PDB file of C-alpha atoms and ligand atoms in Angstrom:
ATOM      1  CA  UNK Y 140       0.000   0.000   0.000  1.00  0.00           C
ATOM      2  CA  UNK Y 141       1.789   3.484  -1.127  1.00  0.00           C
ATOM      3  CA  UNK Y 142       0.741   6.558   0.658  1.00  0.00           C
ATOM      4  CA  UNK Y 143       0.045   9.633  -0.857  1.00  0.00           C
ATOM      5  CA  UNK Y 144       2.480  12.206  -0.072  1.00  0.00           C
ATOM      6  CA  UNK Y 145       2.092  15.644  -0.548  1.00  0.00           C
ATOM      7  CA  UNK Y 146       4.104  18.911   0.025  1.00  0.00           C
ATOM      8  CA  UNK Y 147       1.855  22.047   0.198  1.00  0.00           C
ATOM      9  CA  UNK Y 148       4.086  25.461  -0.534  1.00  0.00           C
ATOM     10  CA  UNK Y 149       4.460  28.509  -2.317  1.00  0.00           C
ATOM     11  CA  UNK Y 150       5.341  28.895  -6.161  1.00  0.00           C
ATOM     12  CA  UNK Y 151       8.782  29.634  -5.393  1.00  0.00           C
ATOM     13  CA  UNK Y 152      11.670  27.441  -4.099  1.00  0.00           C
ATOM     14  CA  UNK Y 153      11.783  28.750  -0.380  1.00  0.00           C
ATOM     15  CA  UNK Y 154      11.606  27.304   3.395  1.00  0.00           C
ATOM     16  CA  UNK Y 155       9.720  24.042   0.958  1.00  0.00           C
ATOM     17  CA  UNK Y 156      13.232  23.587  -0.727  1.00  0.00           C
ATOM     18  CA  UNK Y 157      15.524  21.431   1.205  1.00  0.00           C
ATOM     19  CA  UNK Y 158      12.099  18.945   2.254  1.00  0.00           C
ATOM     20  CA  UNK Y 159      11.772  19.100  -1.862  1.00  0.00           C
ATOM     21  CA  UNK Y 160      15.628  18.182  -2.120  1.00  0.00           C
ATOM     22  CA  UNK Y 161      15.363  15.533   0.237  1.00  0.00           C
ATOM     23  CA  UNK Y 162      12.241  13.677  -0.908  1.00  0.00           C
ATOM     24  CA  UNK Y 163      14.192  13.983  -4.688  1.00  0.00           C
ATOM     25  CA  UNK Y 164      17.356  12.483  -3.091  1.00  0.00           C
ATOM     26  CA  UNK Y 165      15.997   9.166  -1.323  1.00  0.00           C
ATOM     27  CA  UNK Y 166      13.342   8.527  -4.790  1.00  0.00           C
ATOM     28  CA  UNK Y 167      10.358   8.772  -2.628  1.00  0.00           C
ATOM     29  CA  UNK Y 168       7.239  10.061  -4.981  1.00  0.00           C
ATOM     30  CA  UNK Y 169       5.302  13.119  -3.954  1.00  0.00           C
ATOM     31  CA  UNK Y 170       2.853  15.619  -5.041  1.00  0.00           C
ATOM     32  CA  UNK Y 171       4.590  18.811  -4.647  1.00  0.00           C
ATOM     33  CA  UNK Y 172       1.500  21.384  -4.493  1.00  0.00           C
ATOM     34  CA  UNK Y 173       2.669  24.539  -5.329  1.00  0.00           C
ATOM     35  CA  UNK Y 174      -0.168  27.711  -4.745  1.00  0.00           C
ATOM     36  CA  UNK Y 175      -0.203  31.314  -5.673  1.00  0.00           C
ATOM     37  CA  UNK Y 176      -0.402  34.272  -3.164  1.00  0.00           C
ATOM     38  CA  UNK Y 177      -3.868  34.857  -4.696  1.00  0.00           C
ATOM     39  CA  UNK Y 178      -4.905  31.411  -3.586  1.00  0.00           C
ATOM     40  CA  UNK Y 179      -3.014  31.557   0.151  1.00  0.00           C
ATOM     41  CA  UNK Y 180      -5.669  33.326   2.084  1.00  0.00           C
ATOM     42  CA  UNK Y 181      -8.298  30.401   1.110  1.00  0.00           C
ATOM     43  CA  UNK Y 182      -5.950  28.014   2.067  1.00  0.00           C
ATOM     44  CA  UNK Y 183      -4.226  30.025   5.034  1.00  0.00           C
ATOM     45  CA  UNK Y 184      -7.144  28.983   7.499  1.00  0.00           C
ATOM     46  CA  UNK Y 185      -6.690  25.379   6.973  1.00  0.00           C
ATOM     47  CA  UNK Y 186      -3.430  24.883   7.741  1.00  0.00           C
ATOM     48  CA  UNK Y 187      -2.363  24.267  11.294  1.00  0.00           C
ATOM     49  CA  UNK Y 188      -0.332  27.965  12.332  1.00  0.00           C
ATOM     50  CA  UNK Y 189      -1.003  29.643   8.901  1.00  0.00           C
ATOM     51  CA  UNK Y 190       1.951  29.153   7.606  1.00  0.00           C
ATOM     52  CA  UNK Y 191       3.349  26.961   4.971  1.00  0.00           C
ATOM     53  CA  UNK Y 192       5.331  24.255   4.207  1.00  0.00           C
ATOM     54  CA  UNK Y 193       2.785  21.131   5.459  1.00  0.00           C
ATOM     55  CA  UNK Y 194       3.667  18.383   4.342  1.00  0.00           C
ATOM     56  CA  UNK Y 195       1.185  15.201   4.615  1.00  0.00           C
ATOM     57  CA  UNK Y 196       1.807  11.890   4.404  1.00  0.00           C
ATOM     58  CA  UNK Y 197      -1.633   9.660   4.754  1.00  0.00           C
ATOM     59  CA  UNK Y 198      -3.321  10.407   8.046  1.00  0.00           C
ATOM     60  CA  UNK Y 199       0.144  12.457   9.000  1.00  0.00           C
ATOM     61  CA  UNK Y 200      -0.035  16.129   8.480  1.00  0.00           C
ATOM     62  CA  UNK Y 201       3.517  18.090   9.936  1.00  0.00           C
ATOM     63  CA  UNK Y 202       3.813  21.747   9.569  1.00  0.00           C
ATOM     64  CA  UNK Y 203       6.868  23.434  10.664  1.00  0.00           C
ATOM     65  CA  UNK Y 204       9.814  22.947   8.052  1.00  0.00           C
ATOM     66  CA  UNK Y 205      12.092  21.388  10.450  1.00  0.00           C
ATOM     67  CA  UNK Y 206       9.357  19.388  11.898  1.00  0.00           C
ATOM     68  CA  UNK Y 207       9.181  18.178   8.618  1.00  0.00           C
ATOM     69  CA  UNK Y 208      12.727  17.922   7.853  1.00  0.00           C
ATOM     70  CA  UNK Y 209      13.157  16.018  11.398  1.00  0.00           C
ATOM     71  CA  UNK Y 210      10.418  13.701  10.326  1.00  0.00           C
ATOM     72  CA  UNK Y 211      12.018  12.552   7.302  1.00  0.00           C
ATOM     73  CA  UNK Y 212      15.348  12.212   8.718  1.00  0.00           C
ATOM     74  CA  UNK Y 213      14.006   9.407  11.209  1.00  0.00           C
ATOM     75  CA  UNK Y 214      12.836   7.779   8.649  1.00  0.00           C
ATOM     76  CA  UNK Y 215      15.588   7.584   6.125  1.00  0.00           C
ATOM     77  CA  UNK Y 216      18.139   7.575   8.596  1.00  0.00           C
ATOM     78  CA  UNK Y 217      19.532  10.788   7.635  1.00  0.00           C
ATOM     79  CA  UNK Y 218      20.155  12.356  11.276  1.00  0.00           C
ATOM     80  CA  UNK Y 219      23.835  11.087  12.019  1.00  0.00           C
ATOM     81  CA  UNK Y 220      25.749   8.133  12.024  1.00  0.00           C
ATOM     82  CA  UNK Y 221      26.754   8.523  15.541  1.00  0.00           C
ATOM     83  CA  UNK Y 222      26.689  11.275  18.336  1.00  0.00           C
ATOM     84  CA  UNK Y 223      29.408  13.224  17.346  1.00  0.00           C
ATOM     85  CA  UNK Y 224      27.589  12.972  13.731  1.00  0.00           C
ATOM     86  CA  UNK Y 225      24.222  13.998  15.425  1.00  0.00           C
ATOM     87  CA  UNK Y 226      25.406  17.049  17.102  1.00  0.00           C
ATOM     88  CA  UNK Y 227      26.800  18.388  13.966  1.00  0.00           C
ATOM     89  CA  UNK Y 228      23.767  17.698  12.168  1.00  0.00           C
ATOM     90  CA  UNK Y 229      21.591  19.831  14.866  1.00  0.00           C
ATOM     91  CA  UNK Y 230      24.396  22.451  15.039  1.00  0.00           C
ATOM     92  CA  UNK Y 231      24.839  23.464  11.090  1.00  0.00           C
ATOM     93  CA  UNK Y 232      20.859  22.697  10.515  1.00  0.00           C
ATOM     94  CA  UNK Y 233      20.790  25.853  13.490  1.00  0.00           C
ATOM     95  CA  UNK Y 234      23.253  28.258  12.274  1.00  0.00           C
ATOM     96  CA  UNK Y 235      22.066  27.130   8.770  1.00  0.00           C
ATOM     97  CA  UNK Y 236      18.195  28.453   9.376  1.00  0.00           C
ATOM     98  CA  UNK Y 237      19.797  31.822  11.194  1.00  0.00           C
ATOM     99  CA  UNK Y 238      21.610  32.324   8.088  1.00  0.00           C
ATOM    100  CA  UNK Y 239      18.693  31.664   6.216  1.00  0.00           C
ATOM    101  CA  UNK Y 240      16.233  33.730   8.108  1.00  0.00           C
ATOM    102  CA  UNK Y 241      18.877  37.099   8.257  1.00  0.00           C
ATOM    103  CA  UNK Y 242      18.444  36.676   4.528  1.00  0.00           C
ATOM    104  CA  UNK Y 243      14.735  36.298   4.140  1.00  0.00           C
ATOM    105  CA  UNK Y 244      14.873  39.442   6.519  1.00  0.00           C
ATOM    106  CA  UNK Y 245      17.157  41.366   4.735  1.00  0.00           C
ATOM    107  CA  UNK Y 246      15.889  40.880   1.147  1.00  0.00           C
ATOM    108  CA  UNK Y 247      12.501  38.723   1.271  1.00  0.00           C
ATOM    109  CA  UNK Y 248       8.806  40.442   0.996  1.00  0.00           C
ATOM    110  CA  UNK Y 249       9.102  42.725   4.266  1.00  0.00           C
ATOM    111  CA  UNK Y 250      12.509  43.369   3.459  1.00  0.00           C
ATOM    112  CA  UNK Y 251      14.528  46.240   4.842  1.00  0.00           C
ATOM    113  CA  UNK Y 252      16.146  49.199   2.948  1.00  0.00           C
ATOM    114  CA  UNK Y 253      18.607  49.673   0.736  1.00  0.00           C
ATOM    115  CA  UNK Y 254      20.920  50.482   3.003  1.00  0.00           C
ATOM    116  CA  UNK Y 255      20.953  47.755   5.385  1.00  0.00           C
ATOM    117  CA  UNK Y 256      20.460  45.593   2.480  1.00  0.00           C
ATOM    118  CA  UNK Y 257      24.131  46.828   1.136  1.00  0.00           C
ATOM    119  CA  UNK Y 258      25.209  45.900   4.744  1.00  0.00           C
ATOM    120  CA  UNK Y 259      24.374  43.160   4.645  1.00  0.00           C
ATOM    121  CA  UNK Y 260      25.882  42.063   1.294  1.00  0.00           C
ATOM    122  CA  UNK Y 261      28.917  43.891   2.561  1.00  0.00           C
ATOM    123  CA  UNK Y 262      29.426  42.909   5.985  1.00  0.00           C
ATOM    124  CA  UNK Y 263      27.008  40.579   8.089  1.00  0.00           C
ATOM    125  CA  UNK Y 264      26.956  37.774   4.904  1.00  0.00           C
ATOM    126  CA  UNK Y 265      30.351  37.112   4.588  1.00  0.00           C
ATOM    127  CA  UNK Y 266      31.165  37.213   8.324  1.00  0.00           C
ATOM    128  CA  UNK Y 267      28.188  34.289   8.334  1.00  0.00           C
ATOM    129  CA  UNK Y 268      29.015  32.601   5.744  1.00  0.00           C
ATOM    130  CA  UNK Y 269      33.440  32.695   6.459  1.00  0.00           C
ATOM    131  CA  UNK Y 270      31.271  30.777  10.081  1.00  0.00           C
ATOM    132  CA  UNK Y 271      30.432  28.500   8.568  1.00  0.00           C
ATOM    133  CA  UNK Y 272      33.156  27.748   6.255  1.00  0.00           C
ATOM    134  CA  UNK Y 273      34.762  27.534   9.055  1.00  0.00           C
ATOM    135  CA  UNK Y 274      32.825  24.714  10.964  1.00  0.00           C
ATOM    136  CA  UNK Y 275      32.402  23.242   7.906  1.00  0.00           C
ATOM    137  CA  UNK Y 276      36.398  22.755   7.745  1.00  0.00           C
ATOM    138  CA  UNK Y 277      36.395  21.708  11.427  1.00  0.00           C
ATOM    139  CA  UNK Y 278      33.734  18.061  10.546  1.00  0.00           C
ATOM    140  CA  UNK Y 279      37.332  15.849  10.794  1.00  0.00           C
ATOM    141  CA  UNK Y 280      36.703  13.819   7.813  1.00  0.00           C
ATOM    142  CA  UNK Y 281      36.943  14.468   3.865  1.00  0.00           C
ATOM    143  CA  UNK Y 282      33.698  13.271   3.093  1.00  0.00           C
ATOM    144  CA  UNK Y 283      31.632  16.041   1.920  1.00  0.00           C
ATOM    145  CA  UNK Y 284      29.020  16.446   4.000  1.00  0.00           C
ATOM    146  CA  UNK Y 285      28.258  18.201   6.924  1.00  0.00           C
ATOM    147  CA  UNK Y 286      28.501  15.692   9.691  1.00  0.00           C
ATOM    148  CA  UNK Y 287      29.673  12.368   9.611  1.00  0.00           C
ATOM    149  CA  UNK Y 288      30.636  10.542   6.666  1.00  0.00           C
ATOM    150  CA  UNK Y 289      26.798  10.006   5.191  1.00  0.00           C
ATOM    151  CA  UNK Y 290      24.156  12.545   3.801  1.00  0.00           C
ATOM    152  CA  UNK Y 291      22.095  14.152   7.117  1.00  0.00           C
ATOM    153  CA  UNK Y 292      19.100  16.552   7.077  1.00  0.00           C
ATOM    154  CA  UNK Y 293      21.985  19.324   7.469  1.00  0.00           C
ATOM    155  CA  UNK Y 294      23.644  18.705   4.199  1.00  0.00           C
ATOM    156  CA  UNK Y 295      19.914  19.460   2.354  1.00  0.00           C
ATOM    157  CA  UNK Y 296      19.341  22.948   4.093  1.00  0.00           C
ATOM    158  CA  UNK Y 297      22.873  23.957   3.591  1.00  0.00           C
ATOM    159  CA  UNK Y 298      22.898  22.644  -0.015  1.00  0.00           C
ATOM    160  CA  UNK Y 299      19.549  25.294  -0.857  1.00  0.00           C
ATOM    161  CA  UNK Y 300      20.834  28.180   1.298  1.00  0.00           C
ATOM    162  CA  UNK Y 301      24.673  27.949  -1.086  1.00  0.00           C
ATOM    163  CA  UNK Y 302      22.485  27.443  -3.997  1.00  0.00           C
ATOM    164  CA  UNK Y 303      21.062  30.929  -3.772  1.00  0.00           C
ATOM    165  CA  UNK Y 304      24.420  31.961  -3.128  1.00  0.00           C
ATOM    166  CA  UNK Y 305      25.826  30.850  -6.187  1.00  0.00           C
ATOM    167  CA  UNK Y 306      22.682  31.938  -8.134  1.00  0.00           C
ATOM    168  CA  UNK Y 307      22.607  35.210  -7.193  1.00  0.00           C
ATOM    169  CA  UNK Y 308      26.022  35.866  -5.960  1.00  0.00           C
ATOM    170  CA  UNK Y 309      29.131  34.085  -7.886  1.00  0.00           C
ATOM    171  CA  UNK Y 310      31.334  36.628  -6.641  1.00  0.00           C
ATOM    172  CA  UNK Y 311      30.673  35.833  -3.015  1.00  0.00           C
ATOM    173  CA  UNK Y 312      30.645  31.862  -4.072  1.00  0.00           C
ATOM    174  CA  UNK Y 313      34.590  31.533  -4.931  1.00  0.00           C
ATOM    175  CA  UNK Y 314      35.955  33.465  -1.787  1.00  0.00           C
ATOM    176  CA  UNK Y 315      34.458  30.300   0.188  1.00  0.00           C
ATOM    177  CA  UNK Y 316      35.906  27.284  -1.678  1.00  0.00           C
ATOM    178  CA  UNK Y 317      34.946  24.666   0.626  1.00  0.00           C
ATOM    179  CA  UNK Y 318      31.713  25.851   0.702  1.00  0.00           C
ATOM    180  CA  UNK Y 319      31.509  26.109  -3.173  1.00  0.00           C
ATOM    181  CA  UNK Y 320      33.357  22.599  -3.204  1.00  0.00           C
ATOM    182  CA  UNK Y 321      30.327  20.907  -1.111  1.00  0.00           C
ATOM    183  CA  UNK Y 322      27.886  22.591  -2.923  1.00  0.00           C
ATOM    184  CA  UNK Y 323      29.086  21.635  -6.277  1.00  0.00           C
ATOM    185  CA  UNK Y 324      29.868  17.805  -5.252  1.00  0.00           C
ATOM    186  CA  UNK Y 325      26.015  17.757  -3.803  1.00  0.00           C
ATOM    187  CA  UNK Y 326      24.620  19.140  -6.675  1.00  0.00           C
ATOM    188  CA  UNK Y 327      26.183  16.390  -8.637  1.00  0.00           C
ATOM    189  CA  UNK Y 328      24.178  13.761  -6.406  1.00  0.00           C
ATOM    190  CA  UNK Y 329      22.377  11.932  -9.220  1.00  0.00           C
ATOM    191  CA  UNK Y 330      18.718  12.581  -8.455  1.00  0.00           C
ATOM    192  CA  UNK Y 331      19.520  16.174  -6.503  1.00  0.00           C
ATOM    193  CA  UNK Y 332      21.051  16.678 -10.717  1.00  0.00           C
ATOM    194  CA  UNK Y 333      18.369  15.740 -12.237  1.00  0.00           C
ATOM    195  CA  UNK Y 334      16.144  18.009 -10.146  1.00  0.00           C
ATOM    196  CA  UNK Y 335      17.849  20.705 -10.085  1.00  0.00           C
ATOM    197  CA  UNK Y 336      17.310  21.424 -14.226  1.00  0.00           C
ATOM    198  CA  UNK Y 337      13.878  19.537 -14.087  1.00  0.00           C
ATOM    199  CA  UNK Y 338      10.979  21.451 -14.901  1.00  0.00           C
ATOM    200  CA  UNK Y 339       9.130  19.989 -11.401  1.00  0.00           C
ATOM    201  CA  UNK Y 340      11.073  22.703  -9.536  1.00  0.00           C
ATOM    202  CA  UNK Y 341      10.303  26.130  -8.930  1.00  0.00           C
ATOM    203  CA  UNK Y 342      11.720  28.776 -10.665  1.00  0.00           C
ATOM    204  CA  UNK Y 343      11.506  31.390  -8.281  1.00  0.00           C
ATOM    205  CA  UNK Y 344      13.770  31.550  -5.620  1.00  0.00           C
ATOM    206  CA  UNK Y 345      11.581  33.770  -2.893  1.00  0.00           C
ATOM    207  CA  UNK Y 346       9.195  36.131  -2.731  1.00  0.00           C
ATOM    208  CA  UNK Y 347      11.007  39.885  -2.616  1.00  0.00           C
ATOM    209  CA  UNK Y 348       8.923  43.067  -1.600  1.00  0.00           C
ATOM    210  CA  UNK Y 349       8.018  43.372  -5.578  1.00  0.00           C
ATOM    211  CA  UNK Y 350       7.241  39.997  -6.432  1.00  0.00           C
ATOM    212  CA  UNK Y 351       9.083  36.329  -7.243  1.00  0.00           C
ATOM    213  CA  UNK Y 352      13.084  36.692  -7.371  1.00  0.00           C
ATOM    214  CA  UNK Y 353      14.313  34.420 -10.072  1.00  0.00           C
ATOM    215  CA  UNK Y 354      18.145  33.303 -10.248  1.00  0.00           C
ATOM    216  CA  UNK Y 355      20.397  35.555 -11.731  1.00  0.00           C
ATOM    217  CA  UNK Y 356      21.908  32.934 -13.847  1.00  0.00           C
ATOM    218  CA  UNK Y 357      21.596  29.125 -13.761  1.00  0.00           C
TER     219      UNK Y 357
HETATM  220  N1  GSH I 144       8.875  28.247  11.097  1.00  0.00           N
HETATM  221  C1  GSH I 144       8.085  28.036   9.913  1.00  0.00           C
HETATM  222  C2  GSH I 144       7.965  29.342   9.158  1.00  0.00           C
HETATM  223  C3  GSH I 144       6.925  29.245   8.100  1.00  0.00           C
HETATM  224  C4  GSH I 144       6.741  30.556   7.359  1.00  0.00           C
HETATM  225  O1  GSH I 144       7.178  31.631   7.800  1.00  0.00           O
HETATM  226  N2  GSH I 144       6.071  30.465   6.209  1.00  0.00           N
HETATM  227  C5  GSH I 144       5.802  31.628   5.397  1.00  0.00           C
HETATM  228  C6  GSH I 144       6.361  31.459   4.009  1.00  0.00           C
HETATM  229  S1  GSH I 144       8.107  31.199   3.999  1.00  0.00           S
HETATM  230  C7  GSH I 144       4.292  31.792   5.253  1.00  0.00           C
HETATM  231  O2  GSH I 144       3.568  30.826   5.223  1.00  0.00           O
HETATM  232  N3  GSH I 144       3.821  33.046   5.100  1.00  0.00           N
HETATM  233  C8  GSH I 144       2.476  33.322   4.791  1.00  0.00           C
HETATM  234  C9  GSH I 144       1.771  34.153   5.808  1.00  0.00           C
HETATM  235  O3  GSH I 144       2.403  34.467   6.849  1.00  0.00           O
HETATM  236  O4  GSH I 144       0.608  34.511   5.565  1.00  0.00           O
HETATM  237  C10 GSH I 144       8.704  26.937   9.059  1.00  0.00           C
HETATM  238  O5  GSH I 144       9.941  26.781   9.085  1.00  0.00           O
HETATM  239  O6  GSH I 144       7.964  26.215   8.388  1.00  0.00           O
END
């Protein structure tokens, strides 16, 4: 008996991404339902705090995009080979949604102005990102993931937050070439390739405080 699997989001890649990546990466089938801001306020009232991703899975509904992302990693084993693995999976999947949430401040639909988004760019991103370059460099193996020498949860959230890096900012890509060097040997995962150019995935990277922001190059 196959259950039907569905991940309800936005039109744009987003806080849905890395559950998207992950589902791609272990072959598991899903229904990825992607809505319109026109069609969120019908929808808004049935979902559990209003907010979006929920995923369901049969008679299992999870909102919460680490709920979700916790979920999956129990059951595909993707949470850390050991301890030592399993801290550093809870660790970078942290410092990974802080990153990820300065950035949906700075530039997403309530975004700030210009000027703190140019200090950002300038100052607090690099500092973040030389972090956790930095941590990254510290995991103790050469495997190229996050922790441990296996794919965890971690590796999918830090995989979507350095692909918007090197979409919309090559030039801040190379001065972090371990970063850059995970993020290219992930995107050559077989299924996490084949998504990546497939037309299943949304274009849009986020919603800005004009509308969708699509990749500057690809
Ligand atoms: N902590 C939540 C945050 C969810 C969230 O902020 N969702 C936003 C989109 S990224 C949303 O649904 N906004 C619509 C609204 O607030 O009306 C998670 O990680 O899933």
């Amino acid at each position: 008996v196959s259950t039907t699997v569905e991940v309800l989001y936005f039109d744009i890649r987003g806080r849905a991404e890395p559950i998207r990546l992950l589902l791609e990466d272990v072959g598991v089938a899903y229904e990825d339902k992607q809505i319109s801001l026109e069609e969120w306020p019908a929808i808004r009232e049935t979902t559990p705090f209003r907010r979006l991703p929920v995923y369901t899975a049969g008679d299992v509904q999870i909102p919460e995009s680490f709920a979700i992302m916790n979920h999956l990693g129990r059951e595909h084993g993707l949470l850390g080979e050991d301890e030592a693995a399993r801290i550093r999976c809870d660790v970078t999947v942290e410092a990974w949604r802080d990153y990820g949430n300065r950035v949906a401040n700075t530039f997403g639909a309530l975004s700030k102005s210009e000027a703190d988004r140019r200090a950002f760019l300038e100052t607090e991103q690099p500092a973040l990102l030389a972090d956790l370059e930095a941590y990254y460099l510290a995991r103790g193996t050469d495997a190229p993931y996050w922790a441990g020498t296996a794919p965890t949860i971690a590796d999918f959230a830090a995989f979507h937050l350095l692909e918007g890096v090197a979409n919309q900012l090559p030039e801040l890509m190379v001065r972090f070439g371990a970063l850059k060097e995970f993020h290219d040997a992930f995107a050559e995962r077989p299924r996490i390739k084949a998504y990546l150019t497939s037309p299943r995935r949304p274009a849009a990277l986020f919603y800005g405080p004009d509308g969708k922001i699509y990749p500057r190059r690809r």
